[in-house]
Coordinates of C-alpha atoms in Angstrom, one line a residue:
Chain A
X64 CA -23.2 -16.5 -16.2
X65 CA -25.0 -19.4 -17.7
X66 CA -23.0 -21.6 -15.4
X67 CA -24.7 -23.9 -12.9
X68 CA -24.2 -24.4 -9.2
X69 CA -21.7 -27.2 -8.2
X70 CA -23.4 -30.0 -6.9
X71 CA -22.3 -33.3 -6.1
X72 CA -25.4 -36.8 -5.3
X73 CA -24.8 -39.7 -4.7
X74 CA -26.0 -43.2 -5.5
X75 CA -25.6 -46.9 -3.9
X76 CA -25.3 -50.1 -5.4
X77 CA -23.6 -52.8 -4.1
X78 CA -20.3 -52.4 -5.2
X79 CA -19.7 -49.4 -3.4
X80 CA -20.5 -45.4 -3.4
X81 CA -20.3 -43.3 -6.4
X82 CA -20.1 -39.5 -5.8
X83 CA -21.4 -37.3 -9.2
X84 CA -19.6 -34.3 -9.0
X85 CA -21.2 -31.2 -11.6
X86 CA -21.3 -28.1 -12.5
X87 CA -19.2 -25.1 -12.3
X88 CA -16.3 -25.3 -10.2
X89 CA -15.4 -22.1 -10.1
X90 CA -13.9 -19.6 -7.6
X91 CA -17.5 -17.3 -7.4
X92 CA -19.5 -20.3 -7.4
X93 CA -17.7 -22.8 -4.2
X94 CA -19.4 -21.0 -1.6
X95 CA -22.4 -22.6 -3.2
X96 CA -21.1 -26.3 -3.3
X97 CA -23.7 -28.6 -2.3
X98 CA -21.2 -31.5 -0.3
X99 CA -23.4 -34.2 -0.2
X100 CA -24.9 -35.2 3.7
X101 CA -23.3 -38.1 4.6
X102 CA -22.0 -39.4 7.8
X103 CA -19.0 -40.7 8.2
X104 CA -19.9 -44.6 9.3
X105 CA -21.7 -44.3 5.8
X106 CA -18.5 -44.6 3.9
X107 CA -16.5 -46.6 6.0
X108 CA -15.0 -48.8 4.4
X109 CA -16.9 -48.8 1.9
X110 CA -15.9 -48.8 -2.3
X111 CA -16.0 -44.4 -3.3
X112 CA -16.1 -43.9 -6.9
X113 CA -16.2 -40.2 -7.6
X114 CA -16.5 -39.0 -11.0
X115 CA -15.3 -36.1 -12.9
X116 CA -17.7 -36.5 -15.9
X117 CA -20.7 -33.8 -15.0
X118 CA -18.6 -31.4 -14.2
X119 CA -18.7 -28.3 -17.1
X120 CA -16.2 -25.7 -16.1
X121 CA -13.1 -26.1 -13.6
X122 CA -10.8 -23.8 -12.2
X123 CA -8.0 -24.2 -9.8
X124 CA -9.0 -23.2 -6.8
X125 CA -12.4 -25.0 -7.4
X126 CA -9.8 -28.5 -8.3
X127 CA -8.3 -27.6 -4.5
X128 CA -11.5 -27.5 -2.8
X129 CA -12.6 -30.6 -5.0
X130 CA -8.9 -32.4 -3.8
X131 CA -9.2 -31.1 -0.2
X132 CA -13.1 -32.7 0.0
X133 CA -11.7 -35.4 -1.2
X134 CA -8.6 -36.3 1.0
X135 CA -11.2 -36.2 3.4
X136 CA -13.2 -39.1 2.1
X137 CA -9.8 -40.8 2.2
X138 CA -9.6 -41.1 5.5
X139 CA -12.8 -42.8 5.9
X140 CA -13.4 -44.8 2.7
X141 CA -12.0 -48.1 2.1
X142 CA -10.9 -46.8 -1.5
X143 CA -11.3 -43.6 -3.6
X144 CA -11.1 -43.8 -6.6
X145 CA -11.1 -41.3 -9.3
X146 CA -13.2 -41.2 -12.8
X147 CA -11.8 -39.2 -15.5
X148 CA -10.7 -36.8 -13.7
X149 CA -9.4 -34.2 -16.3
X150 CA -5.6 -33.4 -16.4
X151 CA -5.6 -29.7 -15.8
X152 CA -7.4 -31.5 -11.7
X153 CA -4.0 -33.7 -11.2
X154 CA -1.8 -30.6 -12.5
X155 CA -3.2 -28.4 -9.5
X156 CA -3.1 -31.6 -7.2
X157 CA 0.4 -32.6 -8.1
X158 CA 1.5 -28.7 -7.8
X159 CA -0.4 -28.2 -4.7
X160 CA 1.2 -31.7 -3.2
X161 CA 4.7 -30.0 -4.1
X162 CA 4.0 -26.9 -2.2
X163 CA 2.6 -29.2 0.8
X164 CA 6.9 -31.1 1.1
X165 CA 8.8 -28.9 2.9
X166 CA 6.6 -26.7 4.0
X167 CA 6.6 -26.7 7.8
X168 CA 3.9 -25.8 10.4
X169 CA 4.1 -22.1 12.1
X170 CA 5.8 -22.3 15.8
X171 CA 3.1 -22.8 18.6
X172 CA 3.3 -20.5 21.5
X173 CA 5.0 -22.0 24.9
X174 CA 5.0 -20.5 28.1
X175 CA 6.8 -18.0 29.7
X176 CA 6.0 -16.3 26.3
X177 CA 3.9 -13.7 27.6
X178 CA 7.3 -13.2 30.1
X179 CA 9.4 -12.8 27.7
X180 CA 7.6 -10.4 25.4
X181 CA 7.4 -8.3 29.0
X182 CA 11.5 -8.1 28.9
X183 CA 11.6 -7.6 25.7
X184 CA 10.1 -4.5 26.0
X185 CA 11.4 -3.1 28.5
X186 CA 15.1 -4.1 26.5
X187 CA 12.7 -1.8 23.6
X188 CA 12.1 1.0 25.9
X189 CA 15.6 1.3 26.8
X190 CA 17.6 0.9 23.6
X191 CA 14.8 4.1 22.3
X192 CA 15.6 5.7 25.0
X193 CA 19.4 5.4 24.7
X194 CA 18.9 5.9 20.9
X195 CA 17.5 9.5 21.9
X196 CA 19.9 10.1 23.9
X197 CA 22.4 10.1 21.3
X198 CA 20.8 11.2 18.2
X199 CA 20.7 14.2 20.3
X200 CA 24.4 13.8 20.8
X201 CA 25.0 13.8 17.0
X202 CA 23.2 16.9 16.2
X203 CA 24.7 18.7 18.6
X204 CA 27.9 17.6 17.2
X205 CA 27.1 18.2 13.6
X206 CA 25.6 21.4 14.7
X207 CA 28.6 22.3 16.0
X208 CA 31.0 21.6 12.8
X209 CA 28.1 23.8 11.1
X210 CA 29.1 26.8 12.9
X211 CA 32.5 26.7 12.3
X212 CA 32.1 25.7 8.8
X213 CA 29.1 27.6 8.0
X214 CA 29.0 26.3 3.9
X215 CA 27.7 22.8 5.0
X216 CA 24.6 24.6 6.0
X217 CA 21.6 24.4 3.9
X218 CA 20.5 28.0 4.2
X219 CA 17.8 27.6 1.4
X220 CA 16.6 24.3 3.2
X221 CA 16.6 26.4 6.8
X222 CA 14.4 29.2 5.1
X223 CA 11.9 27.0 3.5
X224 CA 11.2 25.2 7.2
X225 CA 11.1 28.7 8.7
X226 CA 8.6 29.5 6.5
X227 CA 6.8 25.8 6.5
X228 CA 7.1 25.7 10.3
X229 CA 7.5 29.0 11.9
X230 CA 5.4 31.4 9.7
X231 CA 2.4 29.5 8.4
X232 CA 2.1 28.4 11.9
X233 CA 1.6 32.3 13.5
X234 CA -2.1 32.7 12.9
X235 CA -3.4 29.3 14.7
X236 CA -0.5 29.9 17.6
X237 CA -2.1 33.3 17.5
X238 CA -6.2 32.3 17.9
X239 CA -5.2 30.1 20.2
X240 CA -3.2 32.0 22.5
X241 CA -5.6 34.9 22.5
X242 CA -8.3 32.8 23.5
X243 CA -6.1 31.4 26.9
X244 CA -5.8 34.9 27.6
X245 CA -9.8 35.9 27.2
X246 CA -10.1 32.7 29.6
X247 CA -7.5 33.5 31.8
X248 CA -8.6 37.2 32.3
X249 CA -12.5 35.9 32.9
X250 CA -11.5 32.8 35.2
X251 CA -9.1 34.9 37.5
X252 CA -11.8 38.1 37.3
X253 CA -14.2 35.8 38.9
X254 CA -12.4 34.4 41.6
X255 CA -10.6 37.4 42.3
X256 CA -13.7 40.3 42.5
X257 CA -15.0 38.0 45.6
X258 CA -11.7 40.1 47.9
X259 CA -12.6 43.3 45.5
X260 CA -9.4 42.3 44.2
X261 CA -10.4 42.5 40.2
X262 CA -7.1 44.7 38.7
X263 CA -4.7 41.7 40.1
X264 CA -6.9 39.9 37.3
X265 CA -3.7 42.2 34.8
X266 CA -1.0 40.1 37.3
X267 CA -2.6 36.9 36.7
X268 CA -3.0 37.3 32.9
X269 CA 0.6 39.0 32.9
X270 CA 2.3 36.3 34.5
X271 CA 1.0 33.5 33.2
X272 CA 0.9 34.5 29.6
X273 CA 4.3 35.5 29.5
X274 CA 5.9 32.6 32.1
X275 CA 3.8 29.2 31.4
X276 CA 1.5 29.6 28.1
X277 CA 2.8 31.8 25.5
X278 CA 5.4 29.0 25.7
X279 CA 3.5 26.1 26.1
X280 CA 0.8 26.5 23.5
X281 CA 3.1 27.3 20.9
X282 CA 5.4 24.5 21.4
X283 CA 1.7 22.3 21.4
X284 CA 0.9 23.5 18.0
X285 CA 3.9 22.9 16.5
X286 CA 4.2 19.7 18.1
X287 CA 1.3 18.8 16.5
X288 CA 2.0 20.7 13.1
X289 CA 5.6 20.1 12.7
X290 CA 7.0 16.9 14.8
X291 CA 4.0 14.9 12.1
X292 CA 5.3 16.8 9.0
X293 CA 9.4 16.3 9.7
X294 CA 8.5 12.2 10.6
X295 CA 6.4 12.1 7.7
X296 CA 8.9 13.7 5.4
X297 CA 11.6 11.9 6.2
X298 CA 9.9 8.6 6.8
X299 CA 8.5 8.8 3.4
X300 CA 12.1 9.8 1.9
X301 CA 13.3 6.8 3.9
X302 CA 10.6 4.3 2.7
X303 CA 11.4 5.6 -1.2
X304 CA 15.1 4.9 -0.7
X305 CA 15.9 8.9 -0.9
X306 CA 18.1 8.6 2.6
X307 CA 20.9 5.7 1.2
X308 CA 20.5 7.4 -1.8
X309 CA 22.0 10.5 -0.1
X310 CA 24.8 8.7 2.1
X311 CA 25.7 7.2 -1.5
X312 CA 26.4 10.7 -2.9
X313 CA 28.3 10.8 0.1
X314 CA 25.5 13.6 1.7
X315 CA 25.4 12.9 5.4
X316 CA 21.1 12.8 6.1
X317 CA 21.6 14.5 9.3
X318 CA 23.3 17.6 7.6
X319 CA 21.1 17.5 5.5
X320 CA 17.9 16.7 6.9
X321 CA 17.8 17.3 10.2
X322 CA 19.9 20.6 11.0
X323 CA 18.2 22.4 8.6
X324 CA 14.3 21.4 10.4
X325 CA 16.3 21.7 13.7
X326 CA 18.1 25.5 13.6
X327 CA 14.8 26.9 11.5
X328 CA 12.5 26.2 14.7
X329 CA 14.9 27.1 17.0
X330 CA 15.0 30.4 15.1
X331 CA 11.5 31.1 15.1
X332 CA 10.4 29.3 18.0
X333 CA 11.2 32.4 19.9
X334 CA 9.3 35.3 17.9
X335 CA 6.8 32.7 17.8
X336 CA 6.6 32.8 21.4
X337 CA 6.7 36.8 21.8
X338 CA 3.8 36.4 19.4
X339 CA 1.9 34.2 21.1
X340 CA 2.6 36.5 24.3
X341 CA 1.3 39.6 22.7
X342 CA -1.8 37.8 21.9
X343 CA -2.3 36.5 24.9
X344 CA -2.5 39.5 26.8
X345 CA -4.6 41.3 24.2
X346 CA -6.9 39.0 24.9
X347 CA -6.8 39.2 28.1
X348 CA -6.7 43.6 28.1
X349 CA -10.3 42.7 25.4
X350 CA -11.8 40.6 28.1
X351 CA -11.1 43.2 30.9
X352 CA -12.3 46.3 29.2
X353 CA -15.2 44.5 28.1
X354 CA -16.8 42.1 30.9
X355 CA -14.7 43.6 33.7
X356 CA -14.6 46.9 34.7
X357 CA -10.6 48.1 34.1
X358 CA -9.8 50.3 31.2
X359 CA -7.3 49.8 28.9
X360 CA -5.5 52.5 30.4
X361 CA -5.6 51.1 33.7
X362 CA -5.0 47.3 32.5
X363 CA -1.6 48.7 31.1
X364 CA -0.5 50.7 34.1
X365 CA -0.9 47.8 36.4
X366 CA 0.6 45.5 33.7
X367 CA 3.7 47.8 33.9
X368 CA 4.0 48.0 37.8
X369 CA 2.6 44.6 38.6
X370 CA 3.8 42.1 36.0
X371 CA 8.2 42.3 36.3
X372 CA 9.8 41.7 33.1
X373 CA 12.0 39.0 34.2
X374 CA 8.4 36.5 34.1
X375 CA 8.9 37.5 30.4
X376 CA 12.2 36.3 30.2
X377 CA 11.1 32.7 32.2
X378 CA 9.1 32.2 29.7
X379 CA 11.3 33.2 26.8
X380 CA 14.3 30.8 27.8
X381 CA 12.4 27.5 27.2
X382 CA 12.1 28.7 23.6
X383 CA 14.9 27.1 22.2
X384 CA 15.1 23.9 24.7
X385 CA 11.0 22.7 23.0
X386 CA 11.9 24.1 19.7
X387 CA 15.1 22.0 19.8
X388 CA 12.8 19.0 21.4
X389 CA 10.3 18.8 18.8
X390 CA 12.5 19.0 16.0
X391 CA 14.9 16.1 17.1
X392 CA 11.9 13.8 18.0
X393 CA 10.0 14.5 14.7
X394 CA 13.3 14.0 12.6
X395 CA 14.5 10.8 14.6
X396 CA 11.2 9.6 14.3
X397 CA 11.1 9.7 10.8
X398 CA 14.6 8.4 10.2
X399 CA 13.2 5.1 12.7
X400 CA 10.1 4.5 9.8
X401 CA 11.1 0.9 8.5
X402 CA 9.7 -0.5 5.0
X403 CA 6.6 -0.7 4.6
X404 CA 4.2 2.1 4.1
X405 CA 1.9 1.4 8.2
X406 CA 5.3 2.3 10.1
X407 CA 5.1 5.8 8.4
X408 CA 1.9 6.2 10.7
X409 CA 3.0 4.9 13.5
X410 CA 6.6 6.5 13.6
X411 CA 4.6 9.6 12.5
X412 CA 2.1 9.6 15.6
X413 CA 5.1 8.8 18.1
X414 CA 6.5 11.8 16.9
X415 CA 3.6 13.8 18.0
X416 CA 3.5 11.8 21.6
X417 CA 6.5 12.2 22.5
X418 CA 6.9 15.3 21.3
X419 CA 4.1 16.6 23.7
X420 CA 5.3 14.5 26.3
X421 CA 8.8 16.0 26.9
X422 CA 7.4 19.4 26.2
X423 CA 5.5 19.4 29.6
X424 CA 8.8 17.0 30.7
X425 CA 10.6 20.2 30.2
X426 CA 8.2 22.8 31.2
X427 CA 8.3 21.0 34.8
X428 CA 11.9 20.4 34.7
X429 CA 12.1 24.1 34.3
X430 CA 9.8 25.5 36.9
X431 CA 11.7 23.3 39.6
X432 CA 15.2 24.8 38.0
X433 CA 13.7 28.4 38.3
X434 CA 12.3 28.3 42.1
X435 CA 15.5 27.1 43.0
X436 CA 17.5 30.0 41.9
X437 CA 15.1 31.7 43.1
X438 CA 13.4 33.9 40.6
Chain B
X138 CA -40.1 -21.5 -40.1
X139 CA -40.8 -17.4 -40.0
X140 CA -38.8 -15.1 -41.0
X141 CA -38.3 -13.1 -38.0
X142 CA -38.0 -15.8 -35.5
X143 CA -34.0 -16.0 -36.9
X144 CA -31.8 -15.3 -34.5
X145 CA -29.1 -12.7 -35.5
X146 CA -27.8 -12.2 -31.7
X147 CA -24.6 -11.1 -31.0
X148 CA -22.2 -14.1 -30.7
X149 CA -22.0 -16.0 -27.2
X150 CA -20.1 -14.5 -24.6
X151 CA -17.6 -17.4 -24.5
X152 CA -16.7 -16.6 -28.6
X153 CA -15.8 -13.3 -28.1
X154 CA -12.5 -11.9 -27.4
X155 CA -10.9 -11.7 -24.8
X156 CA -10.4 -7.8 -25.0
X157 CA -11.6 -5.2 -27.7
X158 CA -10.8 -1.7 -27.9
X159 CA -12.7 0.5 -30.7
X160 CA -12.1 3.9 -31.4
X161 CA -9.8 4.4 -28.8
X162 CA -9.0 8.2 -27.1
X163 CA -7.2 8.7 -24.6
X164 CA -5.6 12.7 -23.1
X165 CA -4.3 14.0 -20.3
X166 CA -6.0 17.8 -20.5
X167 CA -4.6 18.2 -24.1
X168 CA -2.3 15.7 -24.2
X169 CA -3.5 12.8 -26.7
X170 CA -2.0 9.6 -26.2
X171 CA -4.0 7.5 -28.0
X172 CA -6.4 8.4 -31.6
X173 CA -8.6 6.0 -32.8
X174 CA -6.6 3.3 -31.2
X175 CA -8.4 -0.2 -31.6
X176 CA -7.0 -3.7 -30.4
X177 CA -8.1 -7.3 -30.1
X178 CA -6.5 -9.8 -27.9
X179 CA -7.7 -13.3 -28.6
X180 CA -8.6 -16.0 -25.6
X181 CA -5.7 -17.7 -24.4
X182 CA -2.9 -16.5 -26.0
X183 CA 0.3 -14.8 -24.7
X184 CA 0.0 -10.9 -26.0
X185 CA 3.2 -8.5 -25.9
X186 CA 2.4 -4.9 -25.8
X187 CA 5.4 -3.0 -27.3
X188 CA 6.2 0.8 -27.3
X189 CA 8.4 3.3 -26.9
X190 CA 8.9 5.3 -23.5
X191 CA 6.0 7.3 -22.9
X192 CA 3.7 6.0 -25.9
X193 CA 1.1 4.9 -23.4
X194 CA 1.3 1.2 -22.6
X195 CA 0.6 1.7 -19.4
X196 CA -2.4 3.9 -19.8
X197 CA -3.7 1.9 -21.9
X198 CA -3.5 -1.0 -19.9
X199 CA -4.8 1.1 -17.3
X200 CA -7.8 2.5 -19.4
X201 CA -9.1 -1.6 -20.3
X202 CA -9.3 -2.5 -16.3
X203 CA -10.7 1.1 -15.9
X204 CA -8.1 2.6 -13.4
X205 CA -8.1 5.4 -16.2
X206 CA -11.0 6.8 -17.9
X207 CA -11.0 7.2 -21.7
X208 CA -12.1 10.2 -24.0
X209 CA -13.7 8.5 -26.6
X210 CA -14.3 4.2 -27.4
X211 CA -15.4 1.3 -26.6
X212 CA -13.0 -1.3 -24.5
X213 CA -14.6 -4.6 -23.4
X214 CA -13.3 -7.5 -22.2
X215 CA -15.3 -10.5 -22.8
X216 CA -17.5 -8.9 -24.6
X217 CA -18.7 -6.5 -21.5
X218 CA -18.1 -2.9 -21.8
X219 CA -15.9 -2.5 -19.1
X220 CA -16.7 1.3 -18.2
X221 CA -20.2 0.5 -17.2
X222 CA -21.3 0.5 -13.5
X223 CA -23.3 -2.4 -13.4
X224 CA -22.7 -5.4 -11.7
X225 CA -22.0 -7.9 -14.6
X226 CA -19.0 -4.7 -14.8
X227 CA -18.1 -5.5 -11.5
X228 CA -17.8 -8.9 -11.7
X229 CA -15.3 -8.7 -14.6
X230 CA -13.4 -7.8 -11.8
X231 CA -12.9 -10.4 -11.0
X232 CA -12.2 -12.3 -13.5
X233 CA -9.0 -10.2 -14.5
X234 CA -5.5 -10.2 -12.2
X235 CA -3.1 -7.7 -12.1
X236 CA 1.0 -7.3 -11.4
X237 CA 2.5 -4.1 -11.0
X238 CA 6.2 -3.6 -12.0
X239 CA 7.2 -3.8 -8.7
X240 CA 4.2 -6.3 -7.5
X241 CA 2.5 -3.2 -5.9
X242 CA 1.9 -5.8 -2.7
X243 CA 0.7 -4.2 0.2
X244 CA 3.8 -3.8 3.1
X245 CA 2.3 -3.6 6.0
X246 CA 0.8 -7.3 5.0
X247 CA 2.9 -10.4 4.7
X248 CA 3.4 -12.8 1.4
X249 CA 0.7 -15.1 2.8
X250 CA -2.0 -11.7 3.5
X251 CA -1.3 -10.2 0.5
X252 CA -3.0 -13.5 -1.6
X253 CA -5.7 -13.5 0.7
X254 CA -7.0 -10.2 0.6
X255 CA -8.3 -11.0 -2.7
X256 CA -9.7 -14.5 -1.2
X257 CA -11.8 -13.2 2.0
X258 CA -12.8 -9.8 0.0
X259 CA -14.4 -11.9 -3.4
X260 CA -15.5 -15.8 -1.7
X261 CA -16.6 -16.8 1.1
X262 CA -14.1 -19.7 1.7
X263 CA -13.5 -21.4 4.6
X264 CA -9.9 -20.4 6.6
X265 CA -8.5 -24.0 5.9
X266 CA -9.4 -24.2 2.2
X267 CA -8.3 -20.1 2.0
X268 CA -4.9 -21.2 3.1
X269 CA -4.4 -24.4 1.2
X270 CA -5.1 -21.5 -2.6
X271 CA -2.7 -19.6 -0.7
X272 CA 0.0 -22.4 -0.6
X273 CA -0.6 -23.7 -4.5
X274 CA -1.0 -20.2 -5.4
X275 CA 2.9 -20.1 -4.0
X276 CA 3.5 -22.5 -5.9
X277 CA 2.1 -21.6 -9.3
X278 CA 4.3 -18.3 -8.9
X279 CA 6.8 -20.2 -8.4
X280 CA 7.6 -19.2 -4.7
X281 CA 8.9 -21.5 -1.7
X282 CA 6.4 -21.8 1.3
X283 CA 8.2 -20.2 3.5
X284 CA 8.3 -17.3 1.3
X285 CA 4.8 -16.7 2.4
X286 CA 5.7 -15.8 6.3
X287 CA 7.7 -12.8 4.6
X288 CA 6.8 -9.4 4.2
X289 CA 7.3 -7.6 1.2
X290 CA 10.5 -5.7 1.7
X291 CA 12.5 -8.6 2.9
X292 CA 11.8 -9.7 -0.5
X293 CA 14.1 -10.1 -3.6
X294 CA 12.5 -7.9 -6.2
X295 CA 12.3 -11.4 -8.2
X296 CA 10.3 -12.7 -5.7
X297 CA 8.1 -9.5 -5.5
X298 CA 7.2 -9.8 -8.6
X299 CA 6.6 -13.2 -8.3
X300 CA 4.5 -12.9 -5.5
X301 CA 2.9 -10.1 -7.1
X302 CA 2.3 -12.7 -9.6
X303 CA 0.6 -14.8 -6.8
X304 CA -1.7 -12.5 -5.7
X305 CA -3.0 -11.7 -9.8
X306 CA -3.3 -15.0 -9.8
X307 CA -5.7 -15.8 -6.8
X308 CA -9.2 -15.4 -7.8
X309 CA -8.4 -17.8 -11.4
X310 CA -8.6 -14.9 -13.5
X311 CA -9.4 -15.6 -16.8
X312 CA -6.8 -13.0 -18.0
X313 CA -3.5 -11.5 -16.6
X314 CA -2.2 -8.2 -17.2
X315 CA 1.4 -8.0 -17.0
X316 CA 3.5 -5.1 -16.8
X317 CA 7.0 -5.6 -17.1
X318 CA 7.5 -8.6 -15.6
X319 CA 10.4 -9.2 -16.5
X320 CA 12.4 -5.8 -16.3
X321 CA 15.0 -5.5 -13.9
X322 CA 15.6 -9.4 -12.8
X323 CA 18.5 -11.3 -14.0
X324 CA 18.7 -13.3 -18.1
X325 CA 17.9 -16.3 -15.6
X326 CA 15.2 -14.9 -13.7
X327 CA 13.8 -13.1 -16.2
X328 CA 13.9 -16.7 -18.7
X329 CA 12.5 -18.2 -15.7
X330 CA 9.4 -15.8 -15.6
X331 CA 8.8 -16.3 -19.2
X332 CA 8.8 -20.0 -18.1
X333 CA 6.5 -19.6 -15.7
X334 CA 4.4 -17.8 -17.8
X335 CA 4.0 -20.0 -20.9
X336 CA 3.2 -22.8 -17.6
X337 CA 0.8 -20.8 -16.9
X338 CA -0.6 -20.3 -19.7
X339 CA -1.0 -24.0 -20.3
X340 CA -2.0 -24.9 -17.4
X341 CA -4.8 -22.5 -16.5
X342 CA -5.6 -21.7 -19.8
X343 CA -5.3 -17.9 -19.0
X344 CA -5.2 -15.5 -21.5
X345 CA -1.9 -12.8 -20.8
X346 CA -1.3 -9.4 -21.0
X347 CA 2.5 -8.3 -21.0
X348 CA 4.0 -4.8 -21.1
X349 CA 7.3 -5.9 -22.2
X350 CA 11.0 -4.3 -23.5
X351 CA 12.6 -7.9 -23.4
X352 CA 13.2 -8.7 -26.6
X353 CA 13.6 -12.5 -25.6
X354 CA 10.0 -12.4 -23.2
X355 CA 8.8 -11.3 -26.8
X356 CA 10.7 -14.1 -28.9
X357 CA 9.7 -16.5 -26.1
X358 CA 6.7 -15.9 -24.7
X359 CA 4.1 -13.8 -27.0
X360 CA 1.9 -15.1 -29.6
X361 CA 1.1 -12.4 -31.2
X362 CA 2.4 -8.8 -30.1
X363 CA 1.5 -5.2 -30.2
X364 CA 3.3 -1.7 -31.3
X365 CA 2.1 1.3 -30.0
X366 CA 3.3 3.9 -33.2
X367 CA 1.7 7.6 -33.8
X368 CA -0.8 6.5 -31.6
X369 CA -2.6 4.0 -32.5
X370 CA -1.7 0.1 -32.4
X371 CA -0.5 -2.0 -34.8
X372 CA -1.0 -6.1 -34.0
X373 CA 0.2 -9.2 -35.2
X374 CA 3.1 -12.2 -34.6
X375 CA 7.0 -11.2 -34.5
X376 CA 7.9 -11.5 -37.8
X377 CA 4.7 -10.0 -39.4
X378 CA 5.7 -6.5 -37.0
X379 CA 9.2 -7.2 -37.2
X380 CA 8.7 -7.1 -41.4
X381 CA 7.1 -3.6 -41.4
X382 CA 9.1 -0.7 -43.0
X383 CA 8.6 1.5 -40.3
X384 CA 12.0 3.3 -38.9
X385 CA 11.2 2.8 -35.4
X386 CA 9.9 -0.8 -35.8
X387 CA 13.2 -1.2 -37.8
X388 CA 15.5 -0.2 -34.8
X389 CA 13.8 -2.1 -32.1
X390 CA 13.5 -5.8 -33.8
X391 CA 16.7 -5.6 -36.5
X392 CA 18.9 -3.8 -34.0
X393 CA 21.9 -5.7 -32.7
X394 CA 19.7 -6.8 -29.3
X395 CA 16.4 -7.3 -31.6
X396 CA 19.1 -9.7 -33.8
X397 CA 20.5 -11.2 -30.9
X398 CA 17.3 -12.0 -29.7
X399 CA 15.6 -13.4 -33.4
X400 CA 18.8 -15.6 -33.1
X401 CA 18.4 -17.1 -29.5
X402 CA 14.2 -17.2 -30.5
X403 CA 14.6 -18.9 -33.7
X404 CA 17.6 -21.5 -31.8

């Protein structure tokens, strides 16, 4: 580019001040503008003439910046006279003047705004909780309807989600559970060895994995993998207006999108928990054989006598609850996506955080419930 | 004067056509979209790009602005090769504005913030100046000042297109590409948009390239048009093009819609 720097030069004679603007007043060069250094008192009450003749090129942003500077001059000078302004300059300033009419300034903050904000948030939170509850109710009703009329069920979709959310998660669930079994066995043995009660490591691993950790680790992995996937899938469909299209065609989004996901997860979750249980105990057993002088046979014998089957059932009883909570929260957050890309991210994050939160709340609730029952 | 000192240099950039494409070939895999396509768009003209669905109008524009790489051929915008990775080619990006079909506004930003994005990125103007520029561009694109504070989801389709145009104009480009600017607008809105394009072209001295299926736009707004036929491009005034003996052109311009638009354009 050969255009020259936008500049302005002052000259003073007895009639007043002349400002000669020159160079290329184009967007890419506006940061190089050489504004004349003039004290406000210098121009006060003077006649200022702005001469446009030496301008090489002018674009609309250049004209606007120049216009705003001339407006500044007008505040202190007696009169500002424009000499040879190009027609283009006047077109732009006219358009700008039009844009100013009817423009309103944004509302300013008031006292008590932050207090009101806290109130609004509390109300929003209450509404969100209510929404979650009513959504669970909606799912329950639709699920019951589907059981009465199985033809409504999207079997293909259920199988697809069983594969995507269940079978595909098995490797990571298995690996994590195995490692947890190893860690529990090692830590447990370390403490129990002080009493010479190393053999009870088997009980620690067995009860810990079966009753708590198998179900919990499965739930956390599924919350991370599938709650987020459900929210993002349904949210993107919402942005594309696919959900609206479904409603118009007469399909119920809950029956078509939510029920298959909830059902798939509810069907797969118990098997995933059993898989996690098996691998967790295998991890403990391998650790015990390799590092703790407990042979595999000893481990099995102790496991049979020391770990009642009841613990397995307690752990497994949480599976449908976890599955229901995770799938419902993921789908619900997906349906709450707004119209913009950012809200997909916000809702996906909320889905994972809420799912893990509720998994742990349910787990705590179940512990209390089971202890009241005395099992 | 010695013979060798005579200057046979290239014409000055100011004399170059706005867009010059020579021997362009684009393909996706084995599917050839354009083959040996030539195109010249002069400065200051409104150029309409026409062709059946799937003939590669959008692909051509995307290739010119460098979103797609051609398999062969040369593309110059204002005499500058767009495929070079030089600083000059980078600077060229600030000299064109693109309005995508549905505006392609950033959904998490308000309209004003959308227009501010290129200004913030490519200039070092003060915030007050940028605000003034945003107000001006909203006005030029025919939007009410109150639209600036809204999010794209809160706007109608026509307003989104205008907001997309306002963003395309933010850096005062010398050339703007419009992808189906009047598609999905009602006839009154479409006519206003055509007038807006003509006004902007006159006010800012823009070169406008628009992909359109709107025959009324072709007749009222475009100086010249280009038709993509058999992987190549034929350019000319609408009278020249519609007189060509080609079955597709004949169907396009002399069908019932074409005749009505021609009649309205002549009136």
